[in-house]
Amino acid sequence: MTQYEQFLTPENFKLAFVRLKTSSRNLYKTIYYEDLRIFGLYLDENIESTINQVKNEIYKPEKSHKIFIPKKDNLVRPLSILTFIDLLIYQAMTNVIADNSYDVIAPYYDNLIFGNIVNPSTANVLDREFFFKSWKRKWKRFNEVSKENFENGYKYLSEFDIASFFDTIDHNILCEILANTFKIEANILELLSKCLETWTADSNHKTFKSKHGIPQGPISSPFLADLYLFYVDTEIKKLNKKYDFKYSRYVDDIRIFTKEKLVSQKIIASLDLISRDLGLIPQGSKILIKEIIDIDSELKIQNSKFSEITKEYKKENEGKPAGTLKSKTHKNLKERFINCFDENSKEVYLDKTVIGFSLYKLNKDEEVKKKILEKSNILLTHFEAILYYFKRHFNEDTDVLNFLKAILNDDDILFHHLVALIFKNFPELPFDEKVYHRYTFEKHRHWLVNFYMISWLYSNDKKELILTDVNNENYFIQRELNNYKYISSADKTYRKIFSTKLLDNSNSLLALQGLNLLFHDPVLFKGFKTTSDQNSYVKYLFTKQPSDIIIHTLKYEWKINDPDTFFNRSIWTDELEYEELKISFLLFIKSYKIDPSKALLNLNVFNNLVFNKFCDKLGFTKPSPEYGVNLKSNIIEKKLPHCNRYWTEINEKRNQKTEAHPFDKYGNIRLRITNKEFEELYQKQILTIEELCNFREY
């Protein structure tokens, strides 16, 4: 099998989908959560359709939607949000590149290279679901090797830094390295090059296409960047024959240890020349040669107390629930946090590790709140962590609310990303007409503000502003607007017309969203038909549906020999009734991996219909019109003991853990059913249907 054939296998795309689900990049992942649900609803069909588009050369990558996040030097880091299908194809390509480069780069792992270490697709089942191995252990090992170098007499340290690394990666050089060093096939490189060139542009404002830069944000990009720097690794290794030095790299963080300062100077000069071969520009202001006295202090190694604090945070302590630190631990961590703002303290000034860690772990504390408000202007890079702390401990605090309102009303604000995060974390902030008019849904580069502003409008009961037709070309904004337009109206006619209209959308994900919205209500889904106007994705996946989804699933997936003993037209003479049965079954099997609670609701509807039909055929008198009461009366126990027992369990779980019953009798929010719990019910459901189909006394 060629690499290109390997790339276009359903197995590779499914692995790419799983790896996108398991990636841990918070902001990035939250934006894509809805897309994962929409695409995953008909995963097999959608993957097949995507593959066919690539095979038939219909697929065209789209410009990215960029977010600009502030850095501590008041510059910005661009985060590229690709359309989900682009992101999936990118990951599928990178899976193949990773597998075919692994044998070349693997000997350097935990030796010279410590960051972005990939799991090949040949790894065990659990590991390969994650594209990268755990970064924490690798970062720890990176520091351990540095300490070993120091203890072996290499006392001069140089840290080599590259300016705007991701933005300066040359596409032609990248493809040349992938072809020559890692033997990646030309047709994959051709597609990759076309995609990268498109993704450098920003759909929200004028940007020229460029042959430089790879999108920051996708988990594929750091790996490609690593392969790009592999040229540096191999070239610098050759110098070991001439000079005595130690070289190690974590992504673009390069450390050189030497015993002599002169050797350090020569290696730095060599690195400069090698990196310029790649079109990279070293950041001279950050490249210093230092004689090390205290290696721990130099590397800013945080001791194991952090891991101990994390363990404590997850347990119940002093009679308080998990998520609360002991008083002593809180006091010590708070002291470290406060000392980060003192240039003369032993704590490293503005240590980003301590500050970030503290904000996610500290208990409610007025002094901590005061320090954050005083120093907020130098903590912009920690703004999401600040909002997390405020949301958790000071949700209704007047000082905090005034602070947030001031940012929203700041006419001179430089970083609109901060505004977006406020809307995301505090959608219940009171509506402000001035703020709304300032950030109306216009085409501009700060689209993330609009994206999160929708929930703010909804929380403030400004549904009419959401229902107003908004002409916005940003897919992510349009997707959110669609969700809120749907839930803002209780009218079933409006919902059905709105959802079915989406099925015609030229954007495949928006069309699939329409289908996903229909899944909320089986009544709306009933009678669904394909038309010539519908999106190709929608038409394709319904042409792949078997004519009778129940018979097909029972026979070919559940391996039940005679499903038509019960599910046949002599028993189910009412066409509408059987259509309802099919719909509830379809919704159950299509959503059980994506939304178990919704699947449970539909499974219970299916079982209820089956139960009623069984009782009717055998002439059982039901003591009550209520399904649950009839189950508990055990009227079918002698005929179908499995069904009686397991359907009762499924019905009880439905009453406990679905969106149909969000509160228990005490007014507490119910827990939604987990994937593991539902998987157990799923296996029991198979047993019930097998028992039903083997019954011969109708």
XYZ file of C-alpha atoms in Angstrom:
698
model
C 0.000 0.000 0.000
C 1.387 3.424 -0.967
C 1.465 6.274 1.532
C -1.313 8.036 -0.370
C -3.495 4.915 -0.219
C -2.693 4.634 3.489
C -3.758 8.275 3.930
C -7.139 7.658 2.246
C -8.202 4.677 4.343
C -11.262 4.978 6.621
C -9.143 3.570 9.479
C -6.669 6.438 9.174
C -9.441 9.058 9.153
C -11.127 7.434 12.158
C -7.805 7.565 14.005
C -7.463 11.235 13.024
C -10.973 11.895 14.377
C -10.167 10.170 17.685
C -6.897 12.101 18.029
C -8.728 15.393 17.535
C -11.116 14.349 20.313
C -8.291 13.504 22.717
C -6.181 16.610 22.088
C -5.968 18.805 25.161
C -5.705 22.352 23.783
C -8.434 24.100 25.765
C -9.557 27.094 23.681
C -9.013 25.244 20.451
C -10.935 22.194 21.594
C -13.932 24.138 22.942
C -14.470 25.762 19.549
C -14.441 22.378 17.809
C -16.561 20.491 20.347
C -19.762 21.076 18.360
C -18.097 20.014 15.101
C -16.944 16.747 16.657
C -20.578 16.021 17.592
C -21.977 17.049 14.215
C -19.437 15.106 12.169
C -19.460 12.125 14.521
C -23.206 11.611 14.226
C -22.688 9.824 10.906
C -18.967 9.248 11.268
C -18.492 6.375 8.806
C -20.533 8.013 6.049
C -18.969 11.451 6.579
C -15.450 10.016 6.507
C -16.239 8.085 3.331
C -17.660 11.229 1.717
C -14.568 13.244 2.731
C -12.242 10.588 1.330
C -14.165 10.546 -1.962
C -13.865 14.321 -2.250
C -10.075 14.062 -1.887
C -9.882 11.094 -4.306
C -11.977 12.880 -6.927
C -10.008 16.133 -6.446
C -13.166 17.979 -5.437
C -11.782 18.917 -2.004
C -10.518 22.480 -1.642
C -9.029 23.789 1.618
C -10.504 27.002 3.006
C -8.816 30.039 4.522
C -8.350 29.842 8.269
C -10.142 31.993 10.835
C -7.434 33.578 12.961
C -7.483 34.535 16.624
C -4.837 36.875 17.987
C -3.755 36.092 21.537
C -1.608 38.543 23.529
C 1.925 37.600 24.540
C 3.806 39.061 27.470
C 5.779 41.418 25.197
C 2.509 43.046 23.988
C 2.801 41.278 20.668
C 0.265 38.669 19.551
C 0.333 34.979 18.774
C -1.928 34.031 15.845
C -4.069 30.967 16.428
C -5.458 29.484 13.208
C -8.922 27.933 13.372
C -9.426 25.669 10.355
C -12.770 24.318 9.216
C -13.318 20.925 10.805
C -12.987 18.992 7.545
C -9.702 20.815 6.830
C -8.527 19.981 10.335
C -9.453 16.310 9.906
C -7.654 16.008 6.561
C -4.612 17.785 8.052
C -4.480 15.275 10.906
C -5.016 12.318 8.552
C -2.068 13.482 6.419
C 0.089 13.973 9.498
C -0.773 10.486 10.796
C 0.775 9.010 7.645
C 3.772 11.344 7.755
C 4.331 10.438 11.423
C 4.179 6.694 10.734
C 6.554 6.898 7.792
C 9.072 9.159 9.538
C 8.998 7.387 12.893
C 11.873 4.982 12.264
C 14.140 7.868 11.270
C 13.329 10.225 14.138
C 12.651 7.711 16.952
C 16.386 7.106 17.796
C 16.599 10.816 18.660
C 13.653 10.691 21.106
C 14.660 10.974 24.773
C 18.203 11.505 23.520
C 18.291 14.810 21.637
C 14.569 15.467 21.109
C 12.182 15.620 24.088
C 9.090 17.482 22.886
C 6.201 16.447 20.633
C 7.035 12.752 20.739
C 4.411 10.945 18.701
C 2.665 7.636 19.146
C 2.793 5.692 15.872
C -0.433 4.050 14.727
C 1.221 0.709 15.581
C 1.263 1.607 19.296
C -1.146 -0.120 21.674
C -4.829 0.821 21.415
C -4.873 3.285 24.312
C -1.635 5.074 23.395
C -2.336 5.547 19.698
C -5.558 7.421 20.471
C -3.284 10.256 21.594
C -1.090 11.763 18.877
C 1.586 12.862 21.355
C 2.989 11.173 24.418
C 2.519 13.033 27.714
C 4.461 16.309 27.545
C 4.917 16.536 31.330
C 7.119 13.473 31.554
C 9.132 14.552 28.521
C 9.633 18.086 29.861
C 10.750 16.574 33.155
C 13.232 14.345 31.318
C 14.445 17.358 29.298
C 15.325 19.098 32.570
C 16.836 15.936 34.079
C 19.224 15.599 31.116
C 20.180 19.259 31.531
C 20.999 18.623 35.200
C 23.063 15.558 34.278
C 25.048 17.649 31.788
C 25.744 20.271 34.458
C 26.788 17.653 37.021
C 29.206 16.175 34.433
C 31.072 19.455 34.214
C 29.228 21.210 31.367
C 28.740 24.466 33.242
C 28.142 26.893 30.338
C 24.531 27.025 29.135
C 23.228 28.656 25.966
C 19.538 28.690 25.090
C 18.988 29.182 21.381
C 15.721 30.854 20.441
C 14.093 31.304 17.015
C 11.954 34.356 16.302
C 8.333 33.626 15.227
C 9.236 30.023 14.499
C 5.885 28.718 13.179
C 5.343 31.825 11.033
C 8.705 31.537 9.294
C 8.643 27.859 8.283
C 9.185 27.714 4.517
C 6.730 25.377 2.740
C 9.175 24.432 -0.014
C 11.958 23.613 2.455
C 9.516 21.659 4.650
C 8.394 19.549 1.690
C 11.993 19.037 0.606
C 12.934 17.758 4.090
C 9.870 15.498 4.192
C 10.724 14.097 0.744
C 14.492 13.662 1.133
C 14.902 12.803 4.810
C 11.652 11.004 5.567
C 10.739 9.688 2.067
C 7.214 11.101 2.048
C 5.474 10.622 -1.310
C 5.018 13.500 -3.742
C 1.193 13.371 -3.947
C 0.878 13.803 -0.175
C 3.357 16.687 -0.237
C 1.486 18.311 -3.111
C -1.769 18.265 -1.125
C -0.011 19.420 2.063
C 1.637 22.333 0.242
C -1.674 23.436 -1.288
C -3.351 23.327 2.116
C -0.619 25.213 3.963
C -0.594 27.978 1.373
C -4.359 28.428 1.759
C -4.298 28.276 5.558
C -1.747 31.079 5.848
C -4.486 33.482 4.746
C -7.165 34.775 7.136
C -10.794 34.688 6.045
C -11.683 37.571 8.365
C -9.518 40.244 6.786
C -7.249 40.740 3.825
C -4.153 38.578 4.027
C -1.865 37.704 1.151
C -1.220 34.038 0.509
C 2.238 33.048 1.550
C 4.662 30.175 1.131
C 5.719 30.643 4.735
C 4.107 29.617 8.001
C 2.097 26.707 9.302
C -1.132 27.132 11.299
C -0.682 27.362 15.068
C -3.327 25.477 17.011
C -3.780 22.099 15.252
C -1.856 19.258 16.918
C -0.425 18.366 13.507
C 1.612 21.558 13.261
C 4.051 21.038 16.176
C 5.008 17.662 14.744
C 5.694 19.067 11.274
C 7.709 21.826 12.943
C 9.704 19.145 14.746
C 10.512 17.409 11.473
C 11.580 20.786 10.081
C 14.060 21.243 12.939
C 15.313 17.687 12.530
C 17.678 19.125 9.933
C 19.200 21.245 12.729
C 19.444 18.179 14.999
C 21.334 16.102 12.449
C 23.626 18.913 11.312
C 24.578 19.976 14.822
C 25.247 16.360 15.802
C 28.035 16.248 13.208
C 29.919 18.904 15.206
C 30.353 16.499 18.131
C 33.323 15.034 16.285
C 35.014 18.429 16.518
C 33.737 20.005 19.764
C 32.813 18.753 23.237
C 29.241 19.876 23.925
C 25.777 18.569 24.820
C 22.747 19.429 22.699
C 19.065 18.875 23.512
C 15.818 20.274 22.146
C 12.221 20.601 23.346
C 10.231 21.830 20.292
C 12.100 25.070 19.434
C 13.681 25.417 22.896
C 17.318 24.465 22.218
C 19.903 24.060 24.993
C 23.653 23.767 24.515
C 25.928 22.815 27.405
C 29.718 23.203 27.146
C 32.769 23.101 29.430
C 34.335 26.133 27.759
C 32.788 29.452 26.841
C 34.672 29.570 23.516
C 33.068 26.284 22.444
C 29.653 27.743 23.275
C 30.345 30.702 21.005
C 31.337 28.413 18.129
C 28.245 26.209 18.507
C 25.940 29.250 18.652
C 27.537 30.595 15.474
C 27.075 27.203 13.792
C 23.440 27.036 14.896
C 22.878 30.504 13.483
C 24.182 29.446 10.068
C 22.280 26.125 10.076
C 18.972 27.751 11.040
C 19.401 30.387 8.336
C 19.713 27.544 5.814
C 16.108 26.790 6.794
C 15.010 30.408 6.460
C 14.796 30.823 10.243
C 15.963 33.904 12.107
C 17.537 33.462 15.568
C 16.261 35.821 18.241
C 19.554 37.434 19.209
C 18.249 39.237 22.315
C 17.413 35.880 23.956
C 20.632 34.039 23.068
C 23.076 34.382 25.952
C 25.968 32.273 27.196
C 25.773 31.829 30.960
C 28.046 30.177 33.468
C 25.733 28.148 35.699
C 26.054 28.081 39.474
C 22.592 26.816 40.475
C 21.087 24.610 37.746
C 17.648 24.277 39.423
C 17.235 28.016 39.606
C 18.435 28.467 36.033
C 16.017 25.927 34.615
C 13.184 27.197 36.814
C 12.474 23.647 37.872
C 9.409 23.463 40.052
C 9.760 20.816 42.721
C 7.400 17.905 43.243
C 5.192 19.978 45.564
C 3.095 20.898 42.545
C 2.193 17.297 41.858
C 1.408 16.803 45.557
C -0.882 19.843 45.472
C -2.653 18.434 42.404
C -3.248 15.116 44.187
C -4.583 16.945 47.228
C -6.824 19.111 45.037
C -8.546 16.012 43.639
C -9.382 14.573 47.082
C -11.808 15.558 49.799
C -9.927 17.446 52.536
C -10.837 18.728 55.993
C -14.463 17.825 55.381
C -14.524 19.954 52.189
C -15.285 18.588 48.735
C -12.613 17.864 46.123
C -11.295 21.009 44.452
C -10.407 22.623 47.787
C -6.895 22.787 49.211
C -6.062 22.290 52.872
C -5.592 25.575 54.721
C -1.839 25.045 55.102
C -1.352 24.108 51.438
C -3.403 27.101 50.319
C -1.322 29.394 52.521
C 1.988 28.124 51.109
C 0.832 28.271 47.481
C -0.656 31.727 48.032
C 2.693 32.951 49.386
C 4.459 31.674 46.275
C 1.829 33.343 44.086
C 2.172 36.733 45.829
C 5.970 36.528 45.714
C 5.859 36.162 41.923
C 5.085 39.886 41.784
C 8.088 40.884 43.902
C 11.275 41.378 41.902
C 13.364 40.932 45.050
C 11.816 37.678 46.286
C 13.358 34.232 45.973
C 10.456 33.293 43.700
C 11.173 33.925 40.036
C 9.610 37.266 39.109
C 6.324 36.701 37.257
C 6.948 32.968 37.038
C 4.303 31.847 34.550
C 4.252 28.292 35.903
C 3.512 29.338 39.492
C 0.963 31.998 38.467
C -0.960 29.744 36.098
C -0.919 26.773 38.482
C -2.028 28.904 41.448
C -5.010 30.442 39.667
C -6.431 27.018 38.872
C -5.853 25.597 42.365
C -6.099 28.318 45.050
C -9.112 28.596 47.352
C -11.191 31.747 47.608
C -8.973 34.517 48.999
C -9.520 38.291 49.099
C -5.801 39.047 49.030
C -5.319 36.946 45.891
C -8.274 38.721 44.253
C -6.794 42.119 45.163
C -3.384 41.188 43.731
C -4.940 40.029 40.439
C -6.929 43.261 40.067
C -3.853 45.372 40.855
C -1.572 43.529 38.423
C -4.041 42.544 35.692
C -2.210 44.674 33.097
C 0.869 42.430 33.318
C -1.123 39.189 33.464
C -2.791 39.316 30.062
C -1.255 35.986 29.064
C -3.017 34.419 32.079
C -6.385 36.020 31.426
C -8.274 32.748 30.954
C -6.860 31.463 34.257
C -7.824 34.767 35.945
C -11.399 34.407 34.685
C -11.466 30.793 35.875
C -10.481 31.932 39.382
C -13.015 34.776 39.410
C -15.794 32.599 38.020
C -15.145 29.922 40.619
C -14.772 32.135 43.680
C -16.026 35.670 42.921
C -18.870 35.152 40.471
C -20.996 37.918 41.983
C -18.261 40.074 43.545
C -18.832 43.790 42.829
C -15.131 44.603 42.336
C -14.701 41.741 39.890
C -17.845 42.594 37.922
C -16.793 46.246 37.683
C -13.360 45.127 36.475
C -14.917 43.024 33.710
C -17.352 45.778 32.697
C -14.451 48.226 32.452
C -12.663 45.943 29.970
C -15.822 45.538 27.881
C -16.238 49.328 27.739
C -12.579 50.159 27.138
C -12.511 52.129 23.878
C -8.760 51.730 23.584
C -8.526 48.008 24.253
C -5.756 46.401 22.225
C -6.578 42.742 22.722
C -10.159 41.884 21.826
C -9.359 38.304 22.725
C -9.882 39.400 26.361
C -13.407 40.580 25.548
C -14.163 37.208 23.945
C -13.006 35.334 27.053
C -15.195 37.512 29.299
C -18.269 36.651 27.208
C -17.238 32.989 27.287
C -16.816 32.760 31.054
C -19.359 35.373 32.222
C -22.296 35.209 29.782
C -24.610 36.309 32.609
C -23.044 39.814 32.778
C -25.833 42.399 32.391
C -26.621 43.473 28.833
C -24.939 46.711 27.773
C -26.301 48.380 24.641
C -23.069 50.300 24.042
C -21.043 47.069 24.156
C -23.496 45.321 21.836
C -23.355 48.069 19.201
C -19.613 48.093 19.374
C -19.358 44.371 18.675
C -22.281 43.765 16.304
C -21.884 40.914 13.887
C -19.743 42.674 11.364
C -16.904 41.247 9.368
C -13.698 41.957 11.280
C -10.647 40.151 12.598
C -11.943 39.865 16.164
C -14.626 37.329 15.269
C -14.173 35.345 18.492
C -15.925 38.192 20.332
C -19.033 37.586 18.221
C -18.715 33.843 18.678
C -18.986 34.036 22.477
C -21.230 37.111 22.493
C -24.140 34.983 21.275
C -24.378 33.134 24.617
C -24.227 36.539 26.384
C -27.234 37.743 24.368
C -29.124 34.540 25.093
C -28.375 34.686 28.828
C -29.732 38.250 28.880
C -32.927 37.163 27.090
C -32.089 39.142 23.946
C -33.379 36.391 21.679
C -34.683 38.850 19.117
C -31.106 39.998 18.439
C -30.101 36.392 17.791
C -33.128 35.623 15.624
C -32.388 38.611 13.409
C -30.853 37.439 10.156
C -27.153 38.007 10.320
C -25.092 37.905 7.178
C -21.744 36.616 8.441
C -19.314 34.575 6.408
C -17.588 33.098 9.452
C -18.694 29.483 9.711
C -18.143 29.237 13.483
C -20.300 32.294 14.215
C -23.007 31.053 11.870
C -22.963 27.647 13.537
C -23.475 29.164 16.997
C -26.214 31.458 15.719
C -28.000 28.443 14.253
C -27.926 26.607 17.587
C -29.397 29.546 19.470
C -31.948 30.329 16.760
C -33.144 26.750 17.099
C -33.473 26.747 20.887
C -34.901 30.294 21.010
C -38.131 29.121 19.420
C -40.387 26.425 20.850
C -42.425 26.325 17.655
C -41.976 22.899 16.040
C -42.913 24.181 12.587
C -40.208 26.869 12.776
C -37.670 24.324 14.037
C -38.403 21.849 11.271
C -38.304 24.479 8.501
C -35.139 26.023 9.937
C -33.354 22.648 10.283
C -34.363 21.310 6.872
C -33.330 24.593 5.230
C -29.847 24.092 6.660
C -29.611 20.757 4.842
C -29.355 22.720 1.576
C -26.397 24.804 2.774
C -23.306 24.741 0.561
C -21.155 24.459 3.694
C -21.089 20.752 4.523
C -20.747 21.213 8.277
C -23.711 23.605 8.408
C -25.761 21.108 6.399
C -24.801 18.340 8.828
C -25.666 20.682 11.697
C -29.213 20.875 10.322
C -29.388 17.092 10.490
C -28.005 17.153 14.023
C -30.702 19.649 15.073
C -33.407 17.380 13.648
C -32.076 14.639 15.897
C -33.219 16.605 18.939
C -36.777 15.632 18.214
C -37.822 12.321 16.542
C -41.129 13.925 15.534
C -39.266 16.475 13.404
C -37.114 13.754 11.895
C -40.119 11.653 10.897
C -40.755 11.715 7.180
C -37.326 13.105 6.332
C -36.567 12.824 2.613
C -33.599 13.751 0.467
C -34.019 16.376 -2.244
C -31.924 17.547 -5.170
C -31.121 20.814 -3.356
C -29.514 19.223 -0.317
C -25.805 19.349 0.385
C -23.796 16.515 -1.166
C -22.738 15.283 2.297
C -26.379 14.930 3.382
C -27.410 13.161 0.181
C -24.406 10.873 0.303
C -24.902 9.651 3.837
C -28.577 8.881 3.265
C -27.829 6.906 0.143
C -25.603 4.792 2.402
C -28.417 4.029 4.849
C -29.860 0.500 4.596
C -33.524 0.357 3.633
C -34.458 -1.070 7.015
C -32.036 0.166 9.642
C -33.402 -2.178 12.331
C -33.111 -5.425 10.331
C -29.719 -4.390 8.952
C -28.235 -3.554 12.377
C -29.637 -6.628 14.123
C -28.471 -8.995 11.405
C -25.079 -7.594 10.384
C -23.860 -5.757 13.488
C -25.566 -7.526 16.379
C -25.300 -10.928 14.621
C -28.895 -11.932 15.379
C -29.882 -14.679 12.934
C -33.629 -14.098 12.559
C -34.429 -10.437 13.299
C -37.514 -10.538 11.073
C -39.341 -12.980 13.379
C -40.566 -9.922 15.243
C -39.552 -6.955 13.098
C -41.664 -7.782 10.077
C -44.707 -6.334 8.345
C -47.104 -9.049 9.492
C -46.540 -7.877 13.093
C -45.941 -4.182 12.401
C -48.862 -3.559 10.045
C -49.130 0.145 10.905
C -46.691 2.001 8.628
C -46.532 5.134 10.784
C -45.938 3.103 13.913
C -43.062 1.197 12.294
C -41.622 4.466 10.964
C -41.572 5.831 14.512
C -39.884 2.609 15.627
C -37.183 2.975 12.940
C -36.561 6.617 13.783
C -36.154 5.989 17.511
C -33.776 3.098 16.744
C -31.788 5.196 14.271
C -31.415 8.037 16.760
C -30.338 5.574 19.428
C -27.553 3.858 17.431
C -26.294 7.072 15.825
C -25.949 9.074 19.021
C -24.901 6.529 21.642
C -21.158 7.254 21.243
C -21.646 11.016 20.965
C -24.422 11.784 23.439
C -25.295 8.744 25.634
C -28.088 10.602 27.469
C -29.862 11.417 24.208
C -29.296 7.850 23.001
C -30.828 6.550 26.233
C -33.983 8.587 25.677
C -34.435 7.160 22.193
C -33.589 3.618 23.295
C -36.321 3.840 25.909
C -38.825 5.083 23.288
C -37.881 2.112 21.080
C -38.267 -0.388 23.935
C -41.613 1.114 24.924
C -42.976 0.646 21.386
C -41.621 -2.913 21.230
C -43.101 -3.726 24.652
C -46.548 -2.445 23.651
C -46.511 -4.431 20.409
C -45.439 -7.623 22.193
C -48.234 -7.268 24.736
C -50.777 -6.600 21.981
C -49.718 -9.645 19.958
C -49.978 -11.966 22.965
C -53.113 -10.364 24.363
C -51.570 -9.257 27.681
C -53.659 -6.844 29.712
C -51.504 -3.969 30.870
C -52.369 -2.759 34.402
C -51.382 0.831 33.615
C -50.880 3.166 30.649
C -47.421 3.982 32.099
C -44.548 2.002 30.612
C -42.516 1.929 33.844
C -45.424 0.644 35.921
C -46.104 -2.130 33.386
C -42.475 -3.222 33.484
C -42.473 -3.413 37.269
C -45.639 -5.524 37.183
C -43.535 -8.212 35.434
C -46.277 -9.143 32.962
C -43.731 -10.409 30.395
C -41.262 -11.968 32.838
C -42.259 -15.593 32.097
C -42.009 -15.108 28.325
C -39.047 -12.697 28.136
C -37.100 -12.639 31.425
C -34.091 -10.777 29.962
C -36.282 -8.146 28.388
C -38.283 -7.620 31.546
C -35.184 -7.192 33.717
C -33.004 -5.141 31.374
C -35.756 -2.901 30.008
C -36.641 -2.056 33.600
C -33.006 -1.122 34.261
C -32.840 0.976 31.071
C -36.081 2.771 31.967
C -34.846 3.552 35.476
C -31.550 4.852 34.128
C -33.513 6.990 31.677
C -35.403 8.533 34.585
C -32.168 9.203 36.453
C -29.633 10.289 33.875
C -31.084 12.014 30.815
C -31.867 15.541 29.736
C -35.563 14.616 29.963
C -35.274 14.730 33.735
C -32.558 17.278 34.573
C -33.459 17.459 38.316
C -34.107 14.847 40.974
C -36.944 15.055 43.515
C -34.749 17.145 45.815
C -34.031 19.723 43.116
C -30.431 18.631 42.558
C -29.043 18.426 39.013
C -28.892 14.848 37.827
C -25.703 13.399 36.447
C -25.729 12.518 32.767
C -25.025 8.910 31.940
C -21.403 8.129 31.107
C -20.170 6.331 28.002
C -19.071 3.372 30.134
C -22.480 3.076 31.843
C -24.276 3.253 28.524
C -21.985 0.670 26.927
C -23.090 -1.807 29.621
C -26.754 -1.041 28.845
C -26.027 -1.381 25.128
C -24.742 -4.935 25.589
C -27.802 -5.797 27.699
C -30.068 -4.344 24.993
C -28.547 -6.737 22.454
C -29.414 -9.656 24.746
C -33.025 -8.457 25.042
C -33.504 -8.181 21.287
C -31.877 -11.557 20.720
C -34.314 -13.074 23.237
C -37.254 -11.332 21.534
C -36.239 -12.497 18.034
C -35.807 -16.095 19.222
C -39.358 -16.119 20.641
C -41.659 -18.180 18.371
C -45.182 -17.966 19.906
C -46.683 -14.929 18.141
